[in-house]
PDB file of N, CA and C in Angstrom:
ATOM      1  N   MET A  15       0.832  -1.164   0.074  1.00 57.00           N
ATOM      2  CA  MET A  15       0.014   0.010   0.002  1.00 57.00           C
ATOM      3  C   MET A  15       0.880   1.264   0.053  1.00 57.00           C
ATOM      4  N   SER A  16       0.517   2.147  -0.862  1.00 69.00           N
ATOM      5  CA  SER A  16       1.382   3.455  -0.883  1.00 69.00           C
ATOM      6  C   SER A  16       0.760   4.503  -0.222  1.00 69.00           C
ATOM      7  N   ASN A  17       1.448   5.638   0.066  1.00 78.00           N
ATOM      8  CA  ASN A  17       1.042   6.742   0.782  1.00 78.00           C
ATOM      9  C   ASN A  17      -0.146   7.509  -0.198  1.00 78.00           C
ATOM     10  N   ARG A  18      -0.044   7.168  -1.569  1.00 80.00           N
ATOM     11  CA  ARG A  18      -0.894   7.767  -2.357  1.00 80.00           C
ATOM     12  C   ARG A  18      -2.310   7.374  -2.085  1.00 80.00           C
ATOM     13  N   SER A  19      -2.610   6.079  -1.732  1.00 78.00           N
ATOM     14  CA  SER A  19      -3.982   5.670  -1.384  1.00 78.00           C
ATOM     15  C   SER A  19      -4.444   6.470  -0.192  1.00 78.00           C
ATOM     16  N   LEU A  20      -3.707   6.566   0.774  1.00 78.00           N
ATOM     17  CA  LEU A  20      -4.058   7.232   2.021  1.00 78.00           C
ATOM     18  C   LEU A  20      -4.338   8.747   1.715  1.00 78.00           C
ATOM     19  N   LEU A  21      -3.393   9.234   0.977  1.00 81.00           N
ATOM     20  CA  LEU A  21      -3.750  10.762   0.588  1.00 81.00           C
ATOM     21  C   LEU A  21      -4.949  10.864  -0.329  1.00 81.00           C
ATOM     22  N   LEU A  22      -5.333  10.017  -1.244  1.00 79.00           N
ATOM     23  CA  LEU A  22      -6.488  10.191  -1.844  1.00 79.00           C
ATOM     24  C   LEU A  22      -7.864  10.038  -1.019  1.00 79.00           C
ATOM     25  N   ALA A  23      -7.688   8.995   0.025  1.00 78.00           N
ATOM     26  CA  ALA A  23      -8.764   8.855   0.877  1.00 78.00           C
ATOM     27  C   ALA A  23      -8.865  10.166   1.737  1.00 78.00           C
ATOM     28  N   LEU A  24      -7.984  10.768   2.127  1.00 78.00           N
ATOM     29  CA  LEU A  24      -8.039  12.002   2.814  1.00 78.00           C
ATOM     30  C   LEU A  24      -8.521  13.127   2.042  1.00 78.00           C
ATOM     31  N   LEU A  25      -8.126  13.181   0.813  1.00 79.00           N
ATOM     32  CA  LEU A  25      -8.637  14.174  -0.164  1.00 79.00           C
ATOM     33  C   LEU A  25     -10.190  14.096  -0.376  1.00 79.00           C
ATOM     34  N   PHE A  26     -10.664  12.867  -0.658  1.00 75.00           N
ATOM     35  CA  PHE A  26     -12.066  12.755  -0.998  1.00 75.00           C
ATOM     36  C   PHE A  26     -13.079  12.481   0.164  1.00 75.00           C
ATOM     37  N   ALA A  27     -12.393  12.172   1.259  1.00 75.00           N
ATOM     38  CA  ALA A  27     -13.181  11.956   2.419  1.00 75.00           C
ATOM     39  C   ALA A  27     -13.421  13.231   3.234  1.00 75.00           C
ATOM     40  N   TRP A  28     -12.286  14.085   3.198  1.00 76.00           N
ATOM     41  CA  TRP A  28     -12.270  15.097   4.210  1.00 76.00           C
ATOM     42  C   TRP A  28     -12.084  16.424   3.524  1.00 76.00           C
ATOM     43  N   LEU A  29     -11.037  16.681   2.903  1.00 79.00           N
ATOM     44  CA  LEU A  29     -10.712  17.900   2.217  1.00 79.00           C
ATOM     45  C   LEU A  29     -11.755  18.457   1.181  1.00 79.00           C
ATOM     46  N   LEU A  30     -12.191  17.758   0.256  1.00 77.00           N
ATOM     47  CA  LEU A  30     -13.006  18.073  -0.841  1.00 77.00           C
ATOM     48  C   LEU A  30     -14.346  18.476  -0.259  1.00 77.00           C
ATOM     49  N   PRO A  31     -14.917  17.637   0.496  1.00 75.00           N
ATOM     50  CA  PRO A  31     -16.290  18.094   1.169  1.00 75.00           C
ATOM     51  C   PRO A  31     -16.246  19.184   2.083  1.00 75.00           C
ATOM     52  N   THR A  32     -15.285  19.264   2.772  1.00 79.00           N
ATOM     53  CA  THR A  32     -14.890  20.432   3.809  1.00 79.00           C
ATOM     54  C   THR A  32     -14.701  21.749   3.010  1.00 79.00           C
ATOM     55  N   GLY A  33     -13.810  21.637   1.903  1.00 78.00           N
ATOM     56  CA  GLY A  33     -13.673  22.771   1.034  1.00 78.00           C
ATOM     57  C   GLY A  33     -14.792  23.303   0.379  1.00 78.00           C
ATOM     58  N   LEU A  34     -15.632  22.275  -0.082  1.00 77.00           N
ATOM     59  CA  LEU A  34     -16.884  22.782  -0.720  1.00 77.00           C
ATOM     60  C   LEU A  34     -17.836  23.452   0.113  1.00 77.00           C
ATOM     61  N   ASP A  35     -17.963  22.984   1.502  1.00 77.00           N
ATOM     62  CA  ASP A  35     -18.688  23.644   2.443  1.00 77.00           C
ATOM     63  C   ASP A  35     -18.279  25.075   2.862  1.00 77.00           C
ATOM     64  N   LEU A  36     -16.857  25.094   2.970  1.00 79.00           N
ATOM     65  CA  LEU A  36     -16.446  26.361   3.213  1.00 79.00           C
ATOM     66  C   LEU A  36     -16.663  27.473   2.198  1.00 79.00           C
ATOM     67  N   ILE A  37     -16.506  26.967   0.898  1.00 77.00           N
ATOM     68  CA  ILE A  37     -16.751  27.884  -0.289  1.00 77.00           C
ATOM     69  C   ILE A  37     -18.181  28.336  -0.270  1.00 77.00           C
ATOM     70  N   ARG A  38     -19.101  27.443   0.008  1.00 75.00           N
ATOM     71  CA  ARG A  38     -20.477  27.703   0.205  1.00 75.00           C
ATOM     72  C   ARG A  38     -20.815  28.941   1.100  1.00 75.00           C
ATOM     73  N   LEU A  39     -19.923  29.012   2.050  1.00 82.00           N
ATOM     74  CA  LEU A  39     -20.121  30.267   2.973  1.00 82.00           C
ATOM     75  C   LEU A  39     -19.883  31.516   2.390  1.00 82.00           C
ATOM     76  N   TRP A  40     -19.326  31.610   1.368  1.00 79.00           N
ATOM     77  CA  TRP A  40     -18.861  32.812   0.565  1.00 79.00           C
ATOM     78  C   TRP A  40     -20.226  33.636   0.418  1.00 79.00           C
ATOM     79  N   PRO A  41     -20.187  34.827   0.837  1.00 83.00           N
ATOM     80  CA  PRO A  41     -21.399  35.585   0.869  1.00 83.00           C
ATOM     81  C   PRO A  41     -22.173  35.852  -0.628  1.00 83.00           C
ATOM     82  N   ASN A  42     -21.373  36.293  -1.501  1.00 82.00           N
ATOM     83  CA  ASN A  42     -21.944  36.559  -2.850  1.00 82.00           C
ATOM     84  C   ASN A  42     -21.040  36.084  -3.959  1.00 82.00           C
ATOM     85  N   PRO A  43     -20.992  34.725  -4.164  1.00 78.00           N
ATOM     86  CA  PRO A  43     -20.111  34.131  -5.175  1.00 78.00           C
ATOM     87  C   PRO A  43     -20.668  34.463  -6.584  1.00 78.00           C
ATOM     88  N   PRO A  44     -19.996  34.456  -7.519  1.00 82.00           N
ATOM     89  CA  PRO A  44     -20.460  34.739  -8.965  1.00 82.00           C
ATOM     90  C   PRO A  44     -21.260  33.615  -9.312  1.00 82.00           C
ATOM     91  N   LYS A  45     -22.299  33.864 -10.106  1.00 83.00           N
ATOM     92  CA  LYS A  45     -23.397  32.969 -10.560  1.00 83.00           C
ATOM     93  C   LYS A  45     -22.838  31.750 -11.116  1.00 83.00           C
ATOM     94  N   HIS A  46     -21.733  31.911 -12.173  1.00 84.00           N
ATOM     95  CA  HIS A  46     -21.388  30.544 -12.690  1.00 84.00           C
ATOM     96  C   HIS A  46     -20.529  29.642 -11.707  1.00 84.00           C
ATOM     97  N   MET A  47     -19.893  30.322 -10.659  1.00 80.00           N
ATOM     98  CA  MET A  47     -19.278  29.556  -9.709  1.00 80.00           C
ATOM     99  C   MET A  47     -20.123  28.884  -8.771  1.00 80.00           C
ATOM    100  N   ALA A  48     -21.286  29.584  -8.387  1.00 79.00           N
ATOM    101  CA  ALA A  48     -22.291  29.070  -7.444  1.00 79.00           C
ATOM    102  C   ALA A  48     -22.942  27.756  -8.294  1.00 79.00           C
ATOM    103  N   ASP A  49     -23.324  27.920  -9.492  1.00 84.00           N
ATOM    104  CA  ASP A  49     -23.838  26.830 -10.334  1.00 84.00           C
ATOM    105  C   ASP A  49     -22.907  25.696 -10.442  1.00 84.00           C
ATOM    106  N   ALA A  50     -21.683  25.908 -10.679  1.00 84.00           N
ATOM    107  CA  ALA A  50     -20.848  24.836 -10.843  1.00 84.00           C
ATOM    108  C   ALA A  50     -20.501  24.072  -9.326  1.00 84.00           C
ATOM    109  N   LEU A  51     -20.560  24.806  -8.477  1.00 80.00           N
ATOM    110  CA  LEU A  51     -20.347  24.257  -6.992  1.00 80.00           C
ATOM    111  C   LEU A  51     -21.626  23.377  -6.597  1.00 80.00           C
ATOM    112  N   ALA A  52     -22.762  23.878  -7.048  1.00 81.00           N
ATOM    113  CA  ALA A  52     -24.003  23.144  -6.678  1.00 81.00           C
ATOM    114  C   ALA A  52     -24.082  21.910  -7.469  1.00 81.00           C
ATOM    115  N   ALA A  53     -23.683  21.996  -8.748  1.00 85.00           N
ATOM    116  CA  ALA A  53     -23.708  20.703  -9.545  1.00 85.00           C
ATOM    117  C   ALA A  53     -22.499  19.615  -8.988  1.00 85.00           C
ATOM    118  N   PHE A  54     -21.571  20.119  -8.604  1.00 81.00           N
ATOM    119  CA  PHE A  54     -20.376  19.419  -8.109  1.00 81.00           C
ATOM    120  C   PHE A  54     -20.769  18.773  -6.819  1.00 81.00           C
ATOM    121  N   LYS A  55     -21.463  19.480  -6.004  1.00 78.00           N
ATOM    122  CA  LYS A  55     -21.908  19.053  -4.606  1.00 78.00           C
ATOM    123  C   LYS A  55     -23.044  17.961  -4.707  1.00 78.00           C
ATOM    124  N   ARG A  56     -23.824  18.023  -5.784  1.00 82.00           N
ATOM    125  CA  ARG A  56     -24.953  17.087  -6.042  1.00 82.00           C
ATOM    126  C   ARG A  56     -24.246  15.830  -6.614  1.00 82.00           C
ATOM    127  N   LEU A  57     -23.125  15.894  -7.396  1.00 81.00           N
ATOM    128  CA  LEU A  57     -22.443  14.684  -7.918  1.00 81.00           C
ATOM    129  C   LEU A  57     -21.811  13.987  -6.735  1.00 81.00           C
ATOM    130  N   LEU A  58     -21.178  14.768  -5.810  1.00 75.00           N
ATOM    131  CA  LEU A  58     -20.556  14.160  -4.609  1.00 75.00           C
ATOM    132  C   LEU A  58     -21.644  13.463  -3.825  1.00 75.00           C
ATOM    133  N   GLY A  59     -22.749  14.022  -3.542  1.00 74.00           N
ATOM    134  CA  GLY A  59     -23.892  13.467  -2.871  1.00 74.00           C
ATOM    135  C   GLY A  59     -24.312  12.149  -3.362  1.00 74.00           C
ATOM    136  N   LYS A  60     -24.424  12.034  -4.732  1.00 78.00           N
ATOM    137  CA  LYS A  60     -24.807  10.911  -5.304  1.00 78.00           C
ATOM    138  C   LYS A  60     -23.832   9.609  -5.218  1.00 78.00           C
ATOM    139  N   LEU A  61     -22.627  10.117  -5.346  1.00 75.00           N
ATOM    140  CA  LEU A  61     -21.371   9.125  -5.107  1.00 75.00           C
ATOM    141  C   LEU A  61     -21.224   8.608  -3.773  1.00 75.00           C
ATOM    142  N   ASP A  62     -21.579   9.497  -2.810  1.00 70.00           N
ATOM    143  CA  ASP A  62     -21.367   9.187  -1.382  1.00 70.00           C
ATOM    144  C   ASP A  62     -19.914   8.798  -0.974  1.00 70.00           C
ATOM    145  N   LEU A  63     -18.922   9.352  -1.581  1.00 68.00           N
ATOM    146  CA  LEU A  63     -17.526   9.219  -1.479  1.00 68.00           C
ATOM    147  C   LEU A  63     -17.101   9.463  -0.071  1.00 68.00           C
ATOM    148  N   GLN A  64     -17.733  10.340   0.685  1.00 63.00           N
ATOM    149  CA  GLN A  64     -17.175  10.753   2.080  1.00 63.00           C
ATOM    150  C   GLN A  64     -17.460   9.447   2.939  1.00 63.00           C
ATOM    151  N   THR A  65     -18.591   8.744   2.830  1.00 67.00           N
ATOM    152  CA  THR A  65     -18.724   7.621   3.652  1.00 67.00           C
ATOM    153  C   THR A  65     -17.729   6.387   3.307  1.00 67.00           C
ATOM    154  N   VAL A  66     -17.796   6.052   1.897  1.00 67.00           N
ATOM    155  CA  VAL A  66     -16.985   4.979   1.495  1.00 67.00           C
ATOM    156  C   VAL A  66     -15.481   5.195   1.629  1.00 67.00           C
ATOM    157  N   MET A  67     -14.998   6.425   1.285  1.00 68.00           N
ATOM    158  CA  MET A  67     -13.707   6.767   1.370  1.00 68.00           C
ATOM    159  C   MET A  67     -13.287   7.060   2.862  1.00 68.00           C
ATOM    160  N   GLY A  68     -14.163   7.274   3.704  1.00 67.00           N
ATOM    161  CA  GLY A  68     -13.849   7.604   5.169  1.00 67.00           C
ATOM    162  C   GLY A  68     -13.529   6.311   5.761  1.00 67.00           C
ATOM    163  N   PHE A  69     -14.468   5.381   5.503  1.00 77.00           N
ATOM    164  CA  PHE A  69     -14.107   3.959   6.243  1.00 77.00           C
ATOM    165  C   PHE A  69     -12.956   3.435   5.638  1.00 77.00           C
ATOM    166  N   GLY A  70     -12.853   3.406   4.328  1.00 76.00           N
ATOM    167  CA  GLY A  70     -11.675   2.849   3.666  1.00 76.00           C
ATOM    168  C   GLY A  70     -10.371   3.416   4.150  1.00 76.00           C
ATOM    169  N   GLY A  71     -10.503   4.789   4.382  1.00 77.00           N
ATOM    170  CA  GLY A  71      -9.369   5.614   4.880  1.00 77.00           C
ATOM    171  C   GLY A  71      -8.932   5.261   6.239  1.00 77.00           C
ATOM    172  N   TYR A  72      -9.924   4.912   7.083  1.00 80.00           N
ATOM    173  CA  TYR A  72      -9.436   4.465   8.518  1.00 80.00           C
ATOM    174  C   TYR A  72      -8.710   3.121   8.236  1.00 80.00           C
ATOM    175  N   TYR A  73      -9.225   2.197   7.391  1.00 82.00           N
ATOM    176  CA  TYR A  73      -8.623   0.938   7.228  1.00 82.00           C
ATOM    177  C   TYR A  73      -7.260   1.122   6.675  1.00 82.00           C
ATOM    178  N   MET A  74      -7.032   1.842   5.749  1.00 81.00           N
ATOM    179  CA  MET A  74      -5.695   2.119   5.205  1.00 81.00           C
ATOM    180  C   MET A  74      -4.774   2.844   6.133  1.00 81.00           C
ATOM    181  N   ALA A  75      -5.356   3.841   6.913  1.00 82.00           N
ATOM    182  CA  ALA A  75      -4.380   4.398   7.946  1.00 82.00           C
ATOM    183  C   ALA A  75      -4.109   3.463   8.975  1.00 82.00           C
ATOM    184  N   GLY A  76      -5.019   2.587   9.279  1.00 83.00           N
ATOM    185  CA  GLY A  76      -4.628   1.638  10.407  1.00 83.00           C
ATOM    186  C   GLY A  76      -3.513   0.644  10.021  1.00 83.00           C
ATOM    187  N   TYR A  77      -3.520   0.212   8.806  1.00 84.00           N
ATOM    188  CA  TYR A  77      -2.559  -0.577   8.187  1.00 84.00           C
ATOM    189  C   TYR A  77      -1.149   0.174   8.067  1.00 84.00           C
ATOM    190  N   TYR A  78      -1.205   1.402   7.538  1.00 83.00           N
ATOM    191  CA  TYR A  78      -0.115   2.194   7.323  1.00 83.00           C
ATOM    192  C   TYR A  78       0.630   2.555   8.723  1.00 83.00           C
ATOM    193  N   PHE A  79      -0.069   2.835   9.745  1.00 82.00           N
ATOM    194  CA  PHE A  79       0.534   3.169  10.975  1.00 82.00           C
ATOM    195  C   PHE A  79       0.866   2.014  11.810  1.00 82.00           C
ATOM    196  N   SER A  80       0.329   0.727  11.458  1.00 84.00           N
ATOM    197  CA  SER A  80       0.852  -0.485  12.040  1.00 84.00           C
ATOM    198  C   SER A  80       2.163  -0.833  11.446  1.00 84.00           C
ATOM    199  N   GLN A  81       2.470  -0.460  10.224  1.00 85.00           N
ATOM    200  CA  GLN A  81       3.726  -0.892   9.487  1.00 85.00           C
ATOM    201  C   GLN A  81       4.721   0.287   9.766  1.00 85.00           C
ATOM    202  N   ALA A  82       4.339   1.535  10.143  1.00 83.00           N
ATOM    203  CA  ALA A  82       5.390   2.547  10.377  1.00 83.00           C
ATOM    204  C   ALA A  82       6.145   2.407  11.602  1.00 83.00           C
ATOM    205  N   HIS A  83       7.412   2.784  11.586  1.00 85.00           N
ATOM    206  CA  HIS A  83       8.215   2.805  12.700  1.00 85.00           C
ATOM    207  C   HIS A  83       8.303   4.113  13.239  1.00 85.00           C
ATOM    208  N   MET A  84       7.531   4.425  14.303  1.00 85.00           N
ATOM    209  CA  MET A  84       7.605   5.843  15.051  1.00 85.00           C
ATOM    210  C   MET A  84       8.294   5.741  16.239  1.00 85.00           C
ATOM    211  N   SER A  85       8.929   6.889  16.496  1.00 90.00           N
ATOM    212  CA  SER A  85       9.769   7.042  17.747  1.00 90.00           C
ATOM    213  C   SER A  85       8.736   7.084  18.954  1.00 90.00           C
ATOM    214  N   LYS A  86       9.340   6.909  20.064  1.00 91.00           N
ATOM    215  CA  LYS A  86       8.622   6.924  21.332  1.00 91.00           C
ATOM    216  C   LYS A  86       7.806   8.293  21.572  1.00 91.00           C
ATOM    217  N   ARG A  87       8.505   9.324  21.122  1.00 93.00           N
ATOM    218  CA  ARG A  87       7.972  10.772  21.335  1.00 93.00           C
ATOM    219  C   ARG A  87       6.675  10.897  20.506  1.00 93.00           C
ATOM    220  N   ILE A  88       6.724  10.354  19.319  1.00 89.00           N
ATOM    221  CA  ILE A  88       5.600  10.528  18.415  1.00 89.00           C
ATOM    222  C   ILE A  88       4.444   9.648  18.908  1.00 89.00           C
ATOM    223  N   GLN A  89       4.732   8.417  19.488  1.00 88.00           N
ATOM    224  CA  GLN A  89       3.698   7.568  20.017  1.00 88.00           C
ATOM    225  C   GLN A  89       3.120   8.239  21.331  1.00 88.00           C
ATOM    226  N   ALA A  90       3.954   8.801  22.035  1.00 93.00           N
ATOM    227  CA  ALA A  90       3.419   9.556  23.329  1.00 93.00           C
ATOM    228  C   ALA A  90       2.645  10.764  23.005  1.00 93.00           C
ATOM    229  N   LEU A  91       2.898  11.368  21.903  1.00 94.00           N
ATOM    230  CA  LEU A  91       2.040  12.631  21.475  1.00 94.00           C
ATOM    231  C   LEU A  91       0.800  12.052  20.889  1.00 94.00           C
ATOM    232  N   GLY A  92       0.695  11.100  20.258  1.00 89.00           N
ATOM    233  CA  GLY A  92      -0.503  10.421  19.854  1.00 89.00           C
ATOM    234  C   GLY A  92      -1.439  10.072  20.896  1.00 89.00           C
ATOM    235  N   LEU A  93      -0.892   9.389  21.835  1.00 93.00           N
ATOM    236  CA  LEU A  93      -1.604   9.036  23.106  1.00 93.00           C
ATOM    237  C   LEU A  93      -2.125  10.115  23.830  1.00 93.00           C
ATOM    238  N   LEU A  94      -1.279  11.216  23.948  1.00 96.00           N
ATOM    239  CA  LEU A  94      -1.615  12.398  24.635  1.00 96.00           C
ATOM    240  C   LEU A  94      -2.928  13.016  23.963  1.00 96.00           C
ATOM    241  N   GLY A  95      -2.816  13.066  22.576  1.00 94.00           N
ATOM    242  CA  GLY A  95      -3.843  13.717  21.829  1.00 94.00           C
ATOM    243  C   GLY A  95      -5.119  12.948  21.968  1.00 94.00           C
ATOM    244  N   ALA A  96      -4.988  11.635  21.931  1.00 93.00           N
ATOM    245  CA  ALA A  96      -6.169  10.736  22.071  1.00 93.00           C
ATOM    246  C   ALA A  96      -6.899  10.948  23.484  1.00 93.00           C
ATOM    247  N   GLY A  97      -6.074  11.075  24.494  1.00 95.00           N
ATOM    248  CA  GLY A  97      -6.535  11.281  25.708  1.00 95.00           C
ATOM    249  C   GLY A  97      -7.104  12.581  25.991  1.00 95.00           C
ATOM    250  N   ALA A  98      -6.499  13.602  25.225  1.00 95.00           N
ATOM    251  CA  ALA A  98      -7.119  14.965  25.425  1.00 95.00           C
ATOM    252  C   ALA A  98      -8.545  14.994  24.638  1.00 95.00           C
ATOM    253  N   THR A  99      -8.615  14.409  23.534  1.00 94.00           N
ATOM    254  CA  THR A  99      -9.817  14.272  22.850  1.00 94.00           C
ATOM    255  C   THR A  99     -10.886  13.763  23.667  1.00 94.00           C
ATOM    256  N   ILE A 100     -10.478  12.580  24.189  1.00 94.00           N
ATOM    257  CA  ILE A 100     -11.538  11.871  25.045  1.00 94.00           C
ATOM    258  C   ILE A 100     -11.940  12.825  26.317  1.00 94.00           C
ATOM    259  N   GLY A 101     -11.041  13.376  26.923  1.00 94.00           N
ATOM    260  CA  GLY A 101     -11.315  14.099  28.159  1.00 94.00           C
ATOM    261  C   GLY A 101     -12.037  15.363  27.886  1.00 94.00           C
ATOM    262  N   LEU A 102     -11.707  16.083  26.802  1.00 93.00           N
ATOM    263  CA  LEU A 102     -12.311  17.440  26.424  1.00 93.00           C
ATOM    264  C   LEU A 102     -13.623  17.173  25.800  1.00 93.00           C
ATOM    265  N   SER A 103     -13.977  15.977  25.242  1.00 91.00           N
ATOM    266  CA  SER A 103     -15.314  15.917  24.648  1.00 91.00           C
ATOM    267  C   SER A 103     -16.274  15.428  25.555  1.00 91.00           C
ATOM    268  N   SER A 104     -15.962  14.972  26.635  1.00 77.00           N
ATOM    269  CA  SER A 104     -16.999  14.550  27.585  1.00 77.00           C
ATOM    270  C   SER A 104     -17.344  15.489  28.677  1.00 77.00           C
TER     271      SER A 104
END
């Protein structure tokens, strides 16, 4: 598995939908841009890439991180981040 697969999952599951939602917040976009964005958003909604690539992305990320050799410092930061997420969300 290459890093490209993981980057594509990140792009289609998170960056592209988030970017489209942020552009939608633009107060007065030009008509042609608003029409193109609406059509693209409808296409993404029909394909449901966010769900499919999101779950597939978690799978690929799990494999990638299980094979990666990370230093103890990086592992500690990951555990600290996970603990902070759990603690601050409850």
